[in-house]
XYZ file of C-alpha atoms in Angstrom:
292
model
C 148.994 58.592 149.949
C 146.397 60.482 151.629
C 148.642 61.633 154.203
C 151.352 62.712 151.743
C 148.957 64.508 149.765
C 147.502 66.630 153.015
C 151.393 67.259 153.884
C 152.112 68.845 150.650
C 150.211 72.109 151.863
C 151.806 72.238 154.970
C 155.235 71.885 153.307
C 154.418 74.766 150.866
C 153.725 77.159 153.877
C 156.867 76.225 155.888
C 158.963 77.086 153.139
C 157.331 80.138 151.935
C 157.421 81.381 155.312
C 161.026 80.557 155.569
C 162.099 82.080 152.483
C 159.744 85.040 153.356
C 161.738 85.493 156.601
C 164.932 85.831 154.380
C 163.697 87.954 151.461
C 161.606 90.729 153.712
C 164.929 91.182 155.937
C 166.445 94.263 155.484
C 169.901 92.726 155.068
C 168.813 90.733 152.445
C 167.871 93.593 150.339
C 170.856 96.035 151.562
C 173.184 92.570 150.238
C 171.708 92.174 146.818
C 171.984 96.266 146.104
C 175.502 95.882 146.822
C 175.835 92.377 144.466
C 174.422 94.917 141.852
C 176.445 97.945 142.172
C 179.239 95.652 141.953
C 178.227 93.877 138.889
C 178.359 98.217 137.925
C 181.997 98.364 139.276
C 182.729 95.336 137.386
C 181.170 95.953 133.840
C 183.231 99.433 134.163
C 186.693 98.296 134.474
C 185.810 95.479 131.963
C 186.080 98.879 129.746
C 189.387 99.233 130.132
C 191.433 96.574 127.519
C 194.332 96.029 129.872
C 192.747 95.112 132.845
C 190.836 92.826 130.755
C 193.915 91.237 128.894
C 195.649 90.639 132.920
C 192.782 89.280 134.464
C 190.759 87.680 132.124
C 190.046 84.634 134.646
C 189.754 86.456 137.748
C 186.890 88.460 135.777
C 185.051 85.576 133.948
C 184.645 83.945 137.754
C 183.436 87.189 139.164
C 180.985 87.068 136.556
C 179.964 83.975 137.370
C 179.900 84.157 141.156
C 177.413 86.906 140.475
C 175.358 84.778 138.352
C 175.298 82.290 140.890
C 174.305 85.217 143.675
C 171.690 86.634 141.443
C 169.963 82.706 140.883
C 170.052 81.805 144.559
C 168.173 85.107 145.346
C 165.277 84.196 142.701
C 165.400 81.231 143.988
C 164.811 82.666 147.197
C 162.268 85.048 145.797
C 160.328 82.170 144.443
C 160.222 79.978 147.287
C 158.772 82.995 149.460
C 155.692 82.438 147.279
C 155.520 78.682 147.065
C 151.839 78.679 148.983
C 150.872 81.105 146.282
C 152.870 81.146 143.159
C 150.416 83.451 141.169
C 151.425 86.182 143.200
C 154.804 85.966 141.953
C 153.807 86.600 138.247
C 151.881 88.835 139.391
C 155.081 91.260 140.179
C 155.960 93.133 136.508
C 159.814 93.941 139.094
C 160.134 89.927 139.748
C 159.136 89.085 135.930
C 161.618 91.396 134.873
C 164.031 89.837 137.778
C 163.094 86.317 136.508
C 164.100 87.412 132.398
C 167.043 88.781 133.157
C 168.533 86.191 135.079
C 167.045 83.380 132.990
C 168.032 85.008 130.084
C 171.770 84.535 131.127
C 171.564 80.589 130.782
C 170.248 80.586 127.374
C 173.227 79.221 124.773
C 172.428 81.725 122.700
C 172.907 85.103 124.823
C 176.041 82.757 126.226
C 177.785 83.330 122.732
C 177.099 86.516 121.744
C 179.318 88.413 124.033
C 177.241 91.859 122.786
C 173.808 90.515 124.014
C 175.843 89.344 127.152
C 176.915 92.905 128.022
C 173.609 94.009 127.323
C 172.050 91.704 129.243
C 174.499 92.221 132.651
C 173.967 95.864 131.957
C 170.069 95.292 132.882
C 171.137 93.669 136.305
C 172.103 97.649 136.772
C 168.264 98.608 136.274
C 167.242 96.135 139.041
C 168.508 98.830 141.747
C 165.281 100.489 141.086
C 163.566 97.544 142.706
C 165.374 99.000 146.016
C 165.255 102.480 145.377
C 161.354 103.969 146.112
C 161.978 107.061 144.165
C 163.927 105.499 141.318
C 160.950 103.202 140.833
C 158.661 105.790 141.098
C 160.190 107.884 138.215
C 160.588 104.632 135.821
C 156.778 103.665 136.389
C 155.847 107.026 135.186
C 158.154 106.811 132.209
C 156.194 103.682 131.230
C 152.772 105.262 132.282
C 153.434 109.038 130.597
C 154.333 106.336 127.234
C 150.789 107.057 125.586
C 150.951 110.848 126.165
C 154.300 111.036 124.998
C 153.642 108.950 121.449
C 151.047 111.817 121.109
C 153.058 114.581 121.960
C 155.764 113.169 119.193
C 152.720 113.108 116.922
C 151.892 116.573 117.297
C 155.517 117.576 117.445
C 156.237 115.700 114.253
C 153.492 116.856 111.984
C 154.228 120.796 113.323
C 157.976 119.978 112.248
C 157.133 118.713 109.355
C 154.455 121.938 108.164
C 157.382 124.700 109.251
C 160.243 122.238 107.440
C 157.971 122.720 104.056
C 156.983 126.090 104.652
C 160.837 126.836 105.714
C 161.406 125.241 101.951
C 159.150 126.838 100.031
C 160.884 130.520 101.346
C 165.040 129.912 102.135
C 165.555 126.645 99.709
C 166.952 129.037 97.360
C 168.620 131.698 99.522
C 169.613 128.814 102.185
C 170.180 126.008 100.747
C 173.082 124.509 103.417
C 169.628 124.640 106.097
C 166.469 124.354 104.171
C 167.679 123.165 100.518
C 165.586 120.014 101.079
C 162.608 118.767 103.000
C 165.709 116.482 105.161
C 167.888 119.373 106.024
C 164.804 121.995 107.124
C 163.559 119.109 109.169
C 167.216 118.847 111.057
C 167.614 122.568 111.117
C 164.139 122.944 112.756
C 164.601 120.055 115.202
C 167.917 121.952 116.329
C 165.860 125.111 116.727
C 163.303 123.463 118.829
C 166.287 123.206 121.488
C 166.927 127.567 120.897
C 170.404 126.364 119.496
C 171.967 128.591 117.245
C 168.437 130.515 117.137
C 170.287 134.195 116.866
C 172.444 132.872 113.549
C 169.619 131.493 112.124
C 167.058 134.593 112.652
C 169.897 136.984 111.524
C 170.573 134.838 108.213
C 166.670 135.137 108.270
C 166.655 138.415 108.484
C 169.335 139.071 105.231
C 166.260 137.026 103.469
C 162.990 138.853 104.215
C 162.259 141.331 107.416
C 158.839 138.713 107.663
C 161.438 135.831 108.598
C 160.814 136.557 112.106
C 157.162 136.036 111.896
C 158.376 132.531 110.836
C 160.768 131.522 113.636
C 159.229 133.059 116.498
C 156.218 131.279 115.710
C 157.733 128.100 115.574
C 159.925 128.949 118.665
C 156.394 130.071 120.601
C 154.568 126.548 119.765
C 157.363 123.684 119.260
C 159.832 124.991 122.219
C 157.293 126.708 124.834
C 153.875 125.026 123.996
C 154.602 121.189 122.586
C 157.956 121.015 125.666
C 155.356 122.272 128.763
C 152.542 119.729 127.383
C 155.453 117.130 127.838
C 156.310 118.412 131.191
C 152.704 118.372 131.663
C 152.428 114.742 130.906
C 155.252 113.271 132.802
C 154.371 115.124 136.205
C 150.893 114.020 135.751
C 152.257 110.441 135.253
C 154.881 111.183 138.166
C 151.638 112.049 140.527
C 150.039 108.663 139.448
C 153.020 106.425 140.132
C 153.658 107.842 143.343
C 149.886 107.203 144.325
C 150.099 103.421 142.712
C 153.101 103.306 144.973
C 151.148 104.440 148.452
C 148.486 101.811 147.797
C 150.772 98.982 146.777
C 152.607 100.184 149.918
C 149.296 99.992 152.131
C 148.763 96.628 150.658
C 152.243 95.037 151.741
C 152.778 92.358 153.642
C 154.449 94.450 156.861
C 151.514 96.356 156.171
C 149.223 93.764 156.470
C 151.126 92.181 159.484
C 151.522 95.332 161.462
C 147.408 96.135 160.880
C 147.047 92.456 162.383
C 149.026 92.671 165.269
C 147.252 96.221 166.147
C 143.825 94.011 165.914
C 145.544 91.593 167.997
C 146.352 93.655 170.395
C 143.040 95.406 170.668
C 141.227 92.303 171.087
C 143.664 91.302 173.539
C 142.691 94.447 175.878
C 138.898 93.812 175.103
C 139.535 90.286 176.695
C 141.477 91.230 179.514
C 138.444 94.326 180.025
C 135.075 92.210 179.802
C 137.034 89.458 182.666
C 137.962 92.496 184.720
C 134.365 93.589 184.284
C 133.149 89.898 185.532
C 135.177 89.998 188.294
C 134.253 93.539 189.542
C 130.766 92.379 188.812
C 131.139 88.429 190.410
C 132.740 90.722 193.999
C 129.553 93.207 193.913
C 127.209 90.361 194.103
C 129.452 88.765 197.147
C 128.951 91.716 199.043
C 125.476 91.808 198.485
C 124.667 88.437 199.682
C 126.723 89.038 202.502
C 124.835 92.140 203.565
C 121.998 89.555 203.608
């Protein structure tokens, strides 16, 4: 039992280093990228009602051929961290691996052909996991999140003021745009893009020469001010993802390896120097004591 129970370990590393070997090869990754952009191809022409209708079987086993794929490679994925399985969970791109192709078993995404769809459209978002850049740009969606709630905040409570105000002043003369607090709201919102600014200044204008006070205000904070704080915010989160990316990077595995082999090899020459300096020093003494 004892024996067993020591051998356990040792099992755990040979397969993690096995299934390392596999899932750190660049085919590996180059094969599973093309397994995704071909559950892409395949979710497009299921689109298209009568290539669907002819082959309806040849499809459904595609489908499942890919499920099988995509399970062998978490599988895979997995067993490369069977000596340390808390690093696995530790991976927010292999939870989100691990849902979506879990998520395919359960009966009751199986039967709801909608949430099916859905839920092989997501295998499309796993690309990112192979695409540096792509990854980059959806980590700083996520991290410019908290900025962006505030900047819809801001955005929604300026809206809201000018949609009252907007109310108060063209309800009467305007009613199609501002004859309620609903329709000033979607007429401003449409304004914050600068679409059909000029018709809306010159109906202004018919109104009350002080109109324009009114929408180049609104123009000046809600299309300049409120759009370059967003653009502020999402290059600001772009700069941190990109920097979380360099340090995860640093902290790899081939990172890791490649430092290791460069101490390696450094201690290696040490080695070979202090025996060449022994032997240099073990011939000086020979001469001496010859000289003797």
């Amino acid at each position: 039992m004892t024996d067993a129970t020591a051998q356990v370990p040792q099992l755990r590393h040979t397969l993690a280093c096995r299934c390392r070997a596999i899932t750190e090869a660049r085919w590996f990754a180059v094969a599973v990228f093309a397994l995704i952009l071909a559950n892409a191809a395949v979710l497009g022409v299921e689109t298209y009602t009568g290539v669907v209708d002819q082959w309806r079987g040849a499809l459904r086993v595609v489908e499942h051929s890919f499920l099988v794929a995509f399970t062998v490679e978490m599988l895979l994925r997995a067993g490369a961290h069977a000596d340390r399985p808390k690093d696995f969970f530790r991976d927010p791109w292999n939870l989100f691996d691990l849902a979506v192709v879990l998520a395919a078993f359960l009966p009751l995404v199986r039967e709801n052909s909608t949430v099916l769809r859905l839920l092989r459209l997501a295998r499309v978002l796993r690309s990112a996991r192979f695409l540096p850049q792509l990854r980059i740009v959806m980590v700083a969606i996520g991290r410019s999140l908290p900025g962006t709630v505030s900047f819809l905040l801001v955005g929604a409570l300026l809206l809201y003021v000018y949609a009252m105000i907007g109310w108060v002043f063209f309800a009467a003369h305007d009613p199609q745009h501002f004859g309620s607090i609903g329709r000033a709201v979607l007429t401003l919102f449409l304004l914050m893009t600068l679409d059909g600014l000029g018709d809306s200044v010159r109906a202004g204008l018919e109104i009350s020469r002080w109109s324009i006070v009114y929408y180049a205000s609104y123009v000046l904070l809600a299309s300049f001010v409120l759009v370059n704080v967003l653009v502020g915010v999402v290059i600001n989160s772009l700069e941190e993802a990109k920097e979380m990316e360099e340090e995860q990077a640093a902290a790899s595995p081939e990172h890791s390896t490649s430092s290791d082999v460069g101490r390696e090899d450094i201690r290696a020459r040490l080695a070979a120097t202090r025996r060449a300096l022994d032997e240099l020093e073990a011939g000086l003494s020979s001469l001496e004591e010859a000289r003797r």
